[in-house]
mmCIF file of C-alpha atoms in Angstrom:
data_model
loop_
_atom_site.group_PDB
_atom_site.id
_atom_site.type_symbol
_atom_site.label_atom_id
_atom_site.label_comp_id
_atom_site.label_asym_id
_atom_site.label_seq_id
_atom_site.Cartn_x
_atom_site.Cartn_y
_atom_site.Cartn_z
ATOM 1 C CA MET A 4 5.328 -26.071 -38.810
ATOM 2 C CA LYS A 5 4.568 -29.789 -38.303
ATOM 3 C CA LYS A 6 6.601 -30.669 -41.389
ATOM 4 C CA LEU A 7 9.572 -28.635 -40.142
ATOM 5 C CA THR A 8 9.336 -30.286 -36.707
ATOM 6 C CA LEU A 9 9.304 -33.732 -38.321
ATOM 7 C CA ILE A 10 12.388 -32.903 -40.410
ATOM 8 C CA LEU A 11 14.279 -31.675 -37.350
ATOM 9 C CA LEU A 12 13.286 -34.821 -35.426
ATOM 10 C CA LEU A 13 14.524 -37.053 -38.245
ATOM 11 C CA LEU A 14 17.807 -35.152 -38.405
ATOM 12 C CA SER A 15 18.219 -35.513 -34.636
ATOM 13 C CA LEU A 16 17.553 -39.267 -34.764
ATOM 14 C CA SER A 17 19.995 -39.590 -37.632
ATOM 15 C CA ALA A 18 22.703 -37.819 -35.627
ATOM 16 C CA VAL A 19 22.139 -40.134 -32.655
ATOM 17 C CA ALA A 20 22.327 -43.208 -34.872
ATOM 18 C CA THR A 21 25.558 -41.914 -36.411
ATOM 19 C CA ALA A 22 27.107 -41.290 -32.983
ATOM 20 C CA GLN A 23 26.179 -44.802 -31.862
ATOM 21 C CA THR A 24 28.032 -46.361 -34.817
ATOM 22 C CA LEU A 25 31.263 -44.453 -34.136
ATOM 23 C CA MET A 26 34.076 -46.647 -32.794
ATOM 24 C CA PRO A 27 37.190 -44.854 -31.460
ATOM 25 C CA PRO A 28 40.695 -45.767 -32.668
ATOM 26 C CA GLU A 29 42.592 -48.413 -30.733
ATOM 27 C CA PHE A 30 46.172 -49.548 -30.244
ATOM 28 C CA PRO A 31 46.630 -53.005 -31.864
ATOM 29 C CA GLY A 32 45.813 -55.529 -29.149
ATOM 30 C CA GLY A 33 43.929 -53.062 -26.963
ATOM 31 C CA LYS A 34 44.743 -51.163 -23.769
ATOM 32 C CA ASN A 35 46.853 -53.886 -22.164
ATOM 33 C CA ALA A 36 49.010 -54.142 -25.277
ATOM 34 C CA PHE A 37 49.436 -50.353 -25.267
ATOM 35 C CA HIS A 38 50.550 -50.406 -21.618
ATOM 36 C CA ASP A 39 53.068 -53.170 -22.443
ATOM 37 C CA PHE A 40 54.361 -51.105 -25.367
ATOM 38 C CA LEU A 41 54.869 -48.075 -23.104
ATOM 39 C CA ASN A 42 56.608 -50.117 -20.398
ATOM 40 C CA LYS A 43 59.055 -51.602 -22.916
ATOM 41 C CA ASN A 44 59.932 -48.324 -24.629
ATOM 42 C CA ILE A 45 59.658 -45.548 -22.036
ATOM 43 C CA SER A 46 62.678 -44.061 -20.256
ATOM 44 C CA TRP A 47 62.956 -41.573 -17.365
ATOM 45 C CA PRO A 48 65.027 -38.552 -18.435
ATOM 46 C CA ASP A 49 63.925 -36.257 -15.583
ATOM 47 C CA LYS A 50 63.719 -37.932 -12.165
ATOM 48 C CA ASN A 51 62.946 -34.685 -10.379
ATOM 49 C CA VAL A 52 59.418 -34.457 -11.812
ATOM 50 C CA GLN A 53 56.463 -36.810 -11.695
ATOM 51 C CA GLY A 54 52.983 -36.622 -13.128
ATOM 52 C CA ILE A 55 51.166 -37.189 -16.401
ATOM 53 C CA VAL A 56 51.880 -35.981 -19.923
ATOM 54 C CA THR A 57 48.904 -36.015 -22.298
ATOM 55 C CA VAL A 58 49.843 -36.568 -25.938
ATOM 56 C CA GLY A 59 47.420 -35.862 -28.778
ATOM 57 C CA PHE A 60 47.612 -37.139 -32.346
ATOM 58 C CA THR A 61 45.603 -37.890 -35.463
ATOM 59 C CA VAL A 62 44.917 -41.510 -36.425
ATOM 60 C CA GLU A 63 44.726 -41.601 -40.214
ATOM 61 C CA LYS A 64 42.470 -43.960 -42.165
ATOM 62 C CA ASP A 65 45.392 -46.382 -42.616
ATOM 63 C CA GLY A 66 46.207 -46.321 -38.868
ATOM 64 C CA GLN A 67 49.279 -44.100 -39.202
ATOM 65 C CA LEU A 68 49.756 -41.526 -36.401
ATOM 66 C CA THR A 69 50.286 -37.937 -37.517
ATOM 67 C CA ASN A 70 50.202 -34.474 -35.926
ATOM 68 C CA ILE A 71 51.701 -35.791 -32.676
ATOM 69 C CA HIS A 72 51.707 -32.992 -30.112
ATOM 70 C CA ILE A 73 51.543 -32.219 -26.388
ATOM 71 C CA VAL A 74 48.052 -31.534 -25.021
ATOM 72 C CA LYS A 75 49.072 -31.286 -21.345
ATOM 73 C CA ALA A 76 52.721 -30.608 -20.597
ATOM 74 C CA LEU A 77 54.688 -31.734 -17.548
ATOM 75 C CA SER A 78 58.343 -30.823 -18.163
ATOM 76 C CA PRO A 79 60.397 -30.325 -21.362
ATOM 77 C CA LYS A 80 62.320 -33.608 -20.988
ATOM 78 C CA LEU A 81 59.296 -35.737 -20.102
ATOM 79 C CA ASP A 82 57.179 -34.094 -22.793
ATOM 80 C CA MET A 83 59.828 -34.952 -25.408
ATOM 81 C CA GLU A 84 60.093 -38.522 -24.079
ATOM 82 C CA ALA A 85 56.324 -38.998 -24.296
ATOM 83 C CA MET A 86 56.307 -37.743 -27.895
ATOM 84 C CA ARG A 87 59.306 -39.931 -28.745
ATOM 85 C CA VAL A 88 57.529 -43.066 -27.537
ATOM 86 C CA ILE A 89 54.298 -42.259 -29.381
ATOM 87 C CA ASN A 90 56.376 -41.735 -32.547
ATOM 88 C CA LEU A 91 57.620 -45.340 -32.115
ATOM 89 C CA SER A 92 54.053 -46.679 -32.048
ATOM 90 C CA PRO A 93 52.946 -49.167 -34.689
ATOM 91 C CA LYS A 94 49.892 -48.344 -36.763
ATOM 92 C CA TRP A 95 46.642 -48.218 -34.788
ATOM 93 C CA VAL A 96 43.280 -49.701 -35.679
ATOM 94 C CA PRO A 97 41.617 -46.551 -37.064
ATOM 95 C CA ALA A 98 38.273 -45.190 -35.914
ATOM 96 C CA ARG A 99 35.197 -46.586 -37.654
ATOM 97 C CA GLN A 100 31.900 -45.017 -38.534
ATOM 98 C CA ASN A 101 29.170 -47.007 -40.274
ATOM 99 C CA ASN A 102 31.725 -49.821 -40.727
ATOM 100 C CA LYS A 103 34.122 -47.520 -42.591
ATOM 101 C CA PHE A 104 37.538 -46.404 -41.397
ATOM 102 C CA ILE A 105 37.734 -42.668 -40.774
ATOM 103 C CA LYS A 106 40.390 -40.136 -39.791
ATOM 104 C CA SER A 107 40.121 -39.093 -36.129
ATOM 105 C CA ASN A 108 41.858 -37.113 -33.395
ATOM 106 C CA TYR A 109 42.801 -38.871 -30.169
ATOM 107 C CA SER A 110 44.862 -38.320 -27.018
ATOM 108 C CA VAL A 111 46.441 -40.550 -24.377
ATOM 109 C CA PRO A 112 47.839 -39.868 -20.879
ATOM 110 C CA ILE A 113 51.373 -41.139 -20.233
ATOM 111 C CA SER A 114 52.251 -41.479 -16.566
ATOM 112 C CA PHE A 115 55.704 -40.707 -15.199
ATOM 113 C CA ILE A 116 56.007 -41.701 -11.534
ATOM 114 C CA VAL A 117 59.545 -41.608 -10.210
ATOM 115 C CA GLN A 118 60.392 -43.653 -7.140
ATOM 116 C CA VAL A 119 63.735 -43.411 -5.361
ATOM 117 C CA ILE A 120 64.500 -46.736 -3.724
ATOM 118 C CA GLN A 121 67.006 -45.451 -1.182
ATOM 119 C CA PRO A 122 67.826 -41.752 -0.880
ATOM 120 C CA VAL A 123 71.427 -40.868 -0.066
ATOM 121 C CA ARG A 124 73.339 -37.705 0.657
ATOM 122 C CA VAL A 125 74.904 -36.167 -2.405
ATOM 123 C CA LYS A 126 78.313 -35.931 -0.704
ATOM 124 C CA ASP A 127 78.380 -39.765 -0.610
ATOM 125 C CA VAL A 128 77.715 -40.098 -4.344
ATOM 126 C CA GLN A 129 80.511 -40.178 -6.909
ATOM 127 C CA LEU A 130 79.247 -38.993 -10.304
ATOM 128 C CA SER A 131 80.810 -40.595 -13.344
ATOM 129 C CA PRO A 132 80.885 -39.683 -17.051
ATOM 130 C CA GLY A 133 78.254 -40.970 -19.436
ATOM 131 C CA HIS A 134 74.635 -40.858 -18.279
ATOM 132 C CA ASN A 135 75.571 -38.632 -15.328
ATOM 133 C CA ALA A 136 77.617 -36.168 -17.351
ATOM 134 C CA ASP A 137 74.814 -33.580 -17.551
ATOM 135 C CA ILE A 138 73.975 -33.657 -13.816
ATOM 136 C CA THR A 139 74.847 -30.553 -11.828
ATOM 137 C CA ILE A 140 74.432 -30.290 -8.062
ATOM 138 C CA GLU A 141 74.626 -26.921 -6.340
ATOM 139 C CA GLU A 142 74.267 -28.066 -2.730
ATOM 140 C CA PRO A 143 73.780 -31.325 -0.808
ATOM 141 C CA ILE A 144 70.301 -32.738 -0.337
ATOM 142 C CA SER A 145 69.204 -32.792 3.279
ATOM 143 C CA GLY A 146 68.600 -36.295 4.608
ATOM 144 C CA ASN A 147 65.456 -35.225 6.445
ATOM 145 C CA ASP A 148 64.373 -32.000 4.690
ATOM 146 C CA ALA A 149 64.816 -30.271 8.041
ATOM 147 C CA ASN A 150 64.813 -26.802 6.491
ATOM 148 C CA ASP A 151 61.635 -27.328 4.481
ATOM 149 C CA PRO A 152 58.360 -25.887 5.805
ATOM 150 C CA PRO A 153 56.075 -28.600 7.210
ATOM 151 C CA ASP A 154 53.296 -27.781 4.740
ATOM 152 C CA LYS A 155 55.514 -28.000 1.626
ATOM 153 C CA ILE A 156 53.997 -29.803 -1.367
ATOM 154 C CA TYR A 157 56.549 -32.085 -3.037
ATOM 155 C CA THR A 158 56.672 -33.342 -6.619
ATOM 156 C CA SER A 159 59.443 -35.907 -6.109
ATOM 157 C CA VAL A 160 59.111 -38.580 -3.422
ATOM 158 C CA GLU A 161 60.478 -42.003 -2.496
ATOM 159 C CA LYS A 162 57.043 -43.595 -2.623
ATOM 160 C CA ALA A 163 54.057 -42.180 -4.486
ATOM 161 C CA PRO A 164 50.638 -41.965 -2.801
ATOM 162 C CA GLN A 165 48.477 -44.984 -3.429
ATOM 163 C CA PHE A 166 44.784 -45.804 -3.419
ATOM 164 C CA PRO A 167 44.168 -48.529 -0.798
ATOM 165 C CA GLY A 168 44.751 -51.803 -2.629
ATOM 166 C CA GLY A 169 46.565 -50.222 -5.593
ATOM 167 C CA MET A 170 45.483 -48.838 -8.965
ATOM 168 C CA ALA A 171 43.461 -51.933 -9.860
ATOM 169 C CA LYS A 172 41.270 -51.234 -6.818
ATOM 170 C CA PHE A 173 41.135 -47.560 -7.781
ATOM 171 C CA PHE A 174 39.749 -48.366 -11.237
ATOM 172 C CA GLN A 175 37.272 -50.798 -9.658
ATOM 173 C CA TYR A 176 36.194 -47.961 -7.335
ATOM 174 C CA ILE A 177 35.646 -45.751 -10.390
ATOM 175 C CA GLU A 178 33.660 -48.463 -12.181
ATOM 176 C CA ASP A 179 31.470 -49.128 -9.132
ATOM 177 C CA GLY A 180 30.894 -45.397 -8.640
ATOM 178 C CA LEU A 181 29.666 -44.958 -12.208
ATOM 179 C CA LYS A 182 27.427 -48.019 -12.555
ATOM 180 C CA ASN A 183 24.254 -46.099 -11.656
ATOM 181 C CA GLU A 184 25.077 -43.135 -13.910
ATOM 182 C CA LYS A 185 23.721 -42.819 -17.442
ATOM 183 C CA ILE A 186 26.753 -42.240 -19.637
ATOM 184 C CA THR A 187 26.523 -41.841 -23.404
ATOM 185 C CA GLU A 188 29.247 -42.099 -26.036
ATOM 186 C CA ALA A 189 29.326 -38.290 -26.079
ATOM 187 C CA ASP A 190 30.179 -38.231 -22.351
ATOM 188 C CA ALA A 191 32.815 -40.974 -22.548
ATOM 189 C CA GLY A 192 36.515 -40.277 -22.248
ATOM 190 C CA ARG A 193 39.454 -40.167 -19.874
ATOM 191 C CA VAL A 194 39.409 -37.248 -17.449
ATOM 192 C CA ILE A 195 42.714 -36.331 -15.814
ATOM 193 C CA VAL A 196 42.266 -35.161 -12.218
ATOM 194 C CA SER A 197 45.026 -33.538 -10.170
ATOM 195 C CA PHE A 198 45.090 -33.200 -6.398
ATOM 196 C CA VAL A 199 47.282 -32.922 -3.339
ATOM 197 C CA ALA A 200 47.611 -36.129 -1.324
ATOM 198 C CA GLU A 201 47.947 -34.993 2.283
ATOM 199 C CA ARG A 202 50.056 -36.583 5.011
ATOM 200 C CA ASP A 203 46.978 -38.304 6.469
ATOM 201 C CA GLY A 204 45.963 -39.706 3.055
ATOM 202 C CA SER A 205 43.102 -37.293 2.437
ATOM 203 C CA LEU A 206 42.840 -35.561 -0.953
ATOM 204 C CA THR A 207 42.653 -31.768 -1.270
ATOM 205 C CA ASP A 208 42.841 -29.153 -4.030
ATOM 206 C CA ILE A 209 41.082 -31.549 -6.422
ATOM 207 C CA LYS A 210 40.980 -30.090 -9.941
ATOM 208 C CA ILE A 211 40.398 -31.082 -13.544
ATOM 209 C CA ALA A 212 43.757 -31.234 -15.323
ATOM 210 C CA ARG A 213 42.303 -32.438 -18.629
ATOM 211 C CA SER A 214 38.624 -32.017 -19.413
ATOM 212 C CA VAL A 215 36.352 -34.330 -21.383
ATOM 213 C CA GLY A 216 33.065 -32.494 -20.871
ATOM 214 C CA ALA A 217 30.930 -30.902 -18.177
ATOM 215 C CA LYS A 218 29.156 -34.105 -17.142
ATOM 216 C CA SER A 219 32.259 -36.317 -17.242
ATOM 217 C CA ASP A 220 34.333 -33.737 -15.358
ATOM 218 C CA ALA A 221 31.664 -33.456 -12.646
ATOM 219 C CA LEU A 222 31.523 -37.253 -12.229
ATOM 220 C CA ALA A 223 35.322 -37.498 -11.977
ATOM 221 C CA LEU A 224 35.485 -34.714 -9.384
ATOM 222 C CA LYS A 225 32.708 -36.329 -7.341
ATOM 223 C CA LEU A 226 34.502 -39.687 -7.308
ATOM 224 C CA LEU A 227 37.803 -38.195 -6.142
ATOM 225 C CA LYS A 228 36.102 -36.027 -3.515
ATOM 226 C CA ASN A 229 34.327 -39.109 -2.125
ATOM 227 C CA SER A 230 37.429 -41.291 -2.328
ATOM 228 C CA PRO A 231 38.591 -43.126 0.778
ATOM 229 C CA LYS A 232 41.885 -41.935 2.218
ATOM 230 C CA TRP A 233 44.975 -42.950 0.250
ATOM 231 C CA LEU A 234 48.233 -44.320 1.591
ATOM 232 C CA PRO A 235 50.313 -41.140 1.877
ATOM 233 C CA ALA A 236 53.445 -40.362 -0.111
ATOM 234 C CA MET A 237 56.714 -41.054 1.690
ATOM 235 C CA ARG A 238 59.920 -39.023 1.563
ATOM 236 C CA TYR A 239 62.942 -39.977 3.638
ATOM 237 C CA GLY A 240 60.763 -42.402 5.551
ATOM 238 C CA ARG A 241 58.070 -39.925 6.607
ATOM 239 C CA PRO A 242 54.655 -39.019 5.128
ATOM 240 C CA VAL A 243 54.596 -35.787 3.115
ATOM 241 C CA ARG A 244 52.184 -33.747 1.016
ATOM 242 C CA VAL A 245 52.575 -34.400 -2.703
ATOM 243 C CA ALA A 246 51.017 -33.150 -5.940
ATOM 244 C CA PHE A 247 49.610 -36.030 -7.956
ATOM 245 C CA ALA A 248 47.315 -36.773 -10.896
ATOM 246 C CA VAL A 249 45.294 -39.781 -12.035
ATOM 247 C CA PRO A 250 43.259 -40.714 -15.114
ATOM 248 C CA VAL A 251 39.547 -41.339 -14.504
ATOM 249 C CA PRO A 252 38.028 -43.419 -17.329
ATOM 250 C CA ILE A 253 34.390 -42.542 -18.035
ATOM 251 C CA LYS A 254 32.886 -45.400 -20.046
ATOM 252 C CA PRO A 255 29.533 -45.389 -21.893
ATOM 253 C CA ASN A 256 26.805 -47.682 -20.531
ATOM 254 C CA ILE A 257 23.773 -46.744 -22.641
#
């Protein structure tokens, strides 16, 4: 019995050591370079929808991306655009384990947030051939949504809801909220959380849109539930309820 216990302990320690030497794949140049790549190559084929598309793929040993697919869909046009951009990606730095490159599966969230600078009535707009050729309009858009119920949840707005101070402050809030938590490599990942941003900036209907694991999901939910009020979404110059989603990075610290 003692010998069996010792063997199991050694196997467990070996597994921990292996996990600690695993380095995930990375876009060449890191996260900032990946964001720059997306900004330069992304387009907005469906301005009536906003949110996040999660794209999964396999990073081969040579850094080539294969098996590109949709993990979390948003709309057919935006899903196809997200896949198109990932297909344009240069080779990644592959995952490493024990200083050797290995094949690995990975996924990334791609955010589509549409902002209309100045809404106008459709009757004042003259559509022209070309990019507008596939646009069909059945009835004019109301300038003040007067016929909409007051509790309607929108998906398209002039101005998206915003964490006070912007996304940089939001990620700092996440980092500060996790500094006293013990997070291992196994718990690390990017949780996608959806919610409704209310007219007063409070967040309701907070849910996990893409899971990483029980512990990471619970931490992400806790952070959003304890979040300060956001600046509300604006539509036609007035605050409205809007469905929204954000990535919550859970980083290892032990």
